[in-house]
Amino acid sequence: MRIGLVSDTHVPESRKEIYSAIVDVFQGVDLILHGGDIAVERVLDDLAQAAPVLAAEGNHDRYLEDDRIKKVHVIEQEGFTIGLTHQFLPYEWDMDKLISYWMGGIKTDIIVFGDSHYEKVEMRDGVLVINPGSAMYPHNQSTRLGHVAFLDLEAGRAPQPEHVEIVNLADRYPQPED
């Protein structure tokens, strides 16, 4: 199973619509997880052209009314539990405390989050932690093509950092002119 990971699209603050490259790069994935700061529901509709979408509620999403958006999603895929949230802070807390606070104590094998606009992939206390970065405000800089990620899950194979691919969209697509 291949899962597309995206976060912090910030439409329409960043630009009127998401870059078509974001939808294009996710063609063929089985599921898309959005780490929040969507800002308008049509972003999820655009992404759904590629695959089903679930999203975490970011701090810019509090007034959105869409069944695909929740503060936290906990889902099972390929026998693994994935937690999806916007924030996963303070990062210096130990994993038990973070999972207790953000996931309600539900043990997860994988955490996907956003908010920081910086990519991160690491194992922490047996949990694969992934932040795909921002697809449209990379590293909190100006609006431009940023980062997304792919998670390859296989039943019976423990998730590891090498099963995650961080993609700099600017390496694959020309920067759109606005």
Coordinates of C-alpha atoms in Angstrom, one line a residue:
M1 CA 0.0 0.0 0.0
R2 CA 1.3 3.5 -0.9
I3 CA 0.0 6.5 1.1
G4 CA 0.6 10.1 0.0
L5 CA 1.4 12.5 2.8
V6 CA 0.9 16.3 2.5
S7 CA 0.5 19.1 4.9
D8 CA 0.2 22.9 5.3
T9 CA -1.3 23.8 1.9
H10 CA -2.8 27.1 3.3
V11 CA -5.2 27.8 0.4
P12 CA -6.3 30.5 -0.3
E13 CA -3.7 32.3 1.9
S14 CA -0.8 30.8 -0.1
R15 CA -2.6 31.0 -3.5
K16 CA -6.1 30.6 -4.8
E17 CA -5.7 26.8 -5.5
I18 CA -3.3 24.0 -4.7
Y19 CA -0.6 23.4 -7.3
S20 CA -1.7 20.8 -9.8
A21 CA 1.7 19.1 -9.2
I22 CA 0.4 18.1 -5.8
V23 CA -2.6 16.3 -7.2
D24 CA -0.5 14.9 -10.0
V25 CA 2.3 13.4 -7.8
F26 CA -0.3 11.5 -5.8
Q27 CA -1.9 9.7 -8.9
G28 CA -1.8 6.0 -8.1
V29 CA -1.6 6.1 -4.3
D30 CA -4.2 4.2 -2.3
L31 CA -4.8 7.0 0.3
I32 CA -3.8 10.6 1.0
L33 CA -3.3 11.9 4.5
H34 CA -3.3 15.7 5.0
G35 CA -1.6 16.9 8.1
G36 CA -3.7 20.0 8.4
D37 CA -3.8 23.8 7.7
I38 CA -5.9 23.1 4.7
A39 CA -7.9 26.3 5.1
V40 CA -10.6 25.5 2.5
E41 CA -12.4 22.2 1.8
R42 CA -11.9 22.3 -1.9
V43 CA -8.2 21.4 -1.3
L44 CA -9.5 18.0 -0.1
D45 CA -11.8 17.7 -3.2
D46 CA -8.8 18.4 -5.5
L47 CA -6.7 15.8 -3.7
A48 CA -9.6 13.3 -3.9
Q49 CA -9.1 13.3 -7.7
A50 CA -6.1 11.1 -7.0
A51 CA -7.2 9.0 -4.0
P52 CA -9.4 9.0 -0.9
V53 CA -8.4 11.7 1.6
L54 CA -8.4 12.1 5.4
A55 CA -7.2 15.3 7.1
A56 CA -6.2 16.5 10.5
E57 CA -7.7 19.8 11.7
G58 CA -5.0 22.4 11.7
N59 CA -5.1 25.7 13.5
H60 CA -6.3 27.3 10.2
D61 CA -9.1 24.8 9.8
R62 CA -11.3 25.2 12.9
Y63 CA -14.4 26.4 11.0
L64 CA -14.3 23.8 8.3
E65 CA -17.2 21.4 8.2
D66 CA -16.1 18.3 6.3
D67 CA -16.4 14.7 7.5
R68 CA -12.8 14.0 6.2
I69 CA -11.4 16.5 8.8
K70 CA -10.9 15.5 12.4
K71 CA -8.6 16.8 15.2
V72 CA -7.1 13.3 15.2
H73 CA -7.5 10.3 13.0
V74 CA -6.4 6.9 14.1
I75 CA -6.7 4.3 11.3
E76 CA -5.5 0.8 10.6
Q77 CA -3.7 0.1 7.3
E78 CA -1.9 -3.2 6.4
G79 CA -2.1 -4.2 10.1
F80 CA -0.5 -1.0 11.4
T81 CA -2.1 1.8 13.4
I82 CA -1.5 5.3 12.0
G83 CA -2.2 8.4 14.0
L84 CA -2.8 11.6 12.0
T85 CA -2.7 15.0 13.8
H86 CA -1.7 18.5 12.9
Q87 CA 0.6 19.2 15.9
F88 CA 2.9 16.7 17.7
L89 CA 4.5 19.1 20.2
P90 CA 6.4 19.7 22.4
Y91 CA 8.7 17.4 20.6
E92 CA 11.1 17.1 23.5
W93 CA 8.5 15.2 25.5
D94 CA 8.9 11.4 25.5
M95 CA 6.8 9.4 23.1
D96 CA 4.5 8.0 25.8
K97 CA 3.5 11.5 26.9
L98 CA 3.1 12.8 23.3
I99 CA 0.9 9.8 22.4
S100 CA -1.1 10.2 25.5
Y101 CA -1.7 13.9 24.8
W102 CA -2.2 13.8 21.1
M103 CA -3.6 10.3 20.4
G104 CA -5.6 9.9 23.6
G105 CA -3.2 7.1 24.7
I106 CA -4.0 4.9 21.6
K107 CA -0.8 3.1 20.8
T108 CA 0.3 3.8 17.2
D109 CA 2.9 2.4 15.0
I110 CA 3.1 5.5 12.8
I111 CA 2.5 9.2 13.6
V112 CA 1.9 11.6 10.7
F113 CA 1.8 15.3 11.5
G114 CA 2.3 18.8 10.0
D115 CA 2.4 22.4 11.3
S116 CA 6.2 23.0 11.3
H117 CA 6.6 23.3 7.5
Y118 CA 9.8 21.2 7.9
E119 CA 10.2 17.6 6.8
K120 CA 11.0 15.0 9.4
V121 CA 11.3 11.2 9.3
E122 CA 12.6 9.2 12.2
M123 CA 12.0 6.3 14.6
R124 CA 11.3 7.3 18.2
D125 CA 10.8 4.6 20.7
G126 CA 9.6 2.2 18.1
V127 CA 7.2 4.7 16.5
L128 CA 7.8 5.9 12.9
V129 CA 7.3 9.7 13.0
I130 CA 6.7 11.6 9.8
N131 CA 6.2 15.2 8.9
P132 CA 6.0 15.7 5.1
G133 CA 6.8 19.4 5.4
S134 CA 4.7 22.0 3.7
A135 CA 3.6 21.5 0.1
M136 CA 3.2 25.2 -0.5
Y137 CA 5.2 27.1 2.2
P138 CA 8.4 25.0 2.5
H139 CA 10.4 26.0 5.5
N140 CA 8.1 28.9 6.1
Q141 CA 9.4 30.7 3.0
S142 CA 7.4 32.3 0.2
T143 CA 4.7 30.4 -1.6
R144 CA 6.3 27.9 -4.0
L145 CA 6.4 24.2 -4.6
G146 CA 7.4 22.4 -1.5
H147 CA 7.5 18.9 -0.1
V148 CA 5.2 15.9 0.1
A149 CA 6.0 12.3 1.2
F150 CA 5.1 8.7 0.4
L151 CA 4.8 5.9 2.9
D152 CA 5.0 2.4 1.6
L153 CA 3.3 -0.1 3.9
E154 CA 3.4 -3.8 3.6
A155 CA 1.6 -6.2 6.0
G156 CA 4.0 -8.0 8.2
R157 CA 6.9 -5.6 7.5
A158 CA 7.5 -3.2 10.4
P159 CA 7.4 0.5 9.2
Q160 CA 10.8 2.0 9.0
P161 CA 12.2 5.4 7.9
E162 CA 13.5 3.8 4.7
H163 CA 9.9 3.1 3.7
V164 CA 9.2 6.9 3.5
E165 CA 10.2 9.0 0.5
I166 CA 10.3 12.8 0.9
V167 CA 9.8 14.5 -2.4
N168 CA 10.8 18.0 -3.2
L169 CA 8.1 18.9 -5.8
A170 CA 10.4 21.6 -7.3
D171 CA 12.8 18.7 -8.4
R172 CA 10.0 17.1 -10.4
Y173 CA 7.9 19.9 -11.6
P174 CA 8.5 23.4 -13.0
Q175 CA 7.6 26.2 -10.6
P176 CA 4.2 27.6 -11.6
E177 CA 4.0 31.3 -12.3
D178 CA 1.4 33.2 -10.3

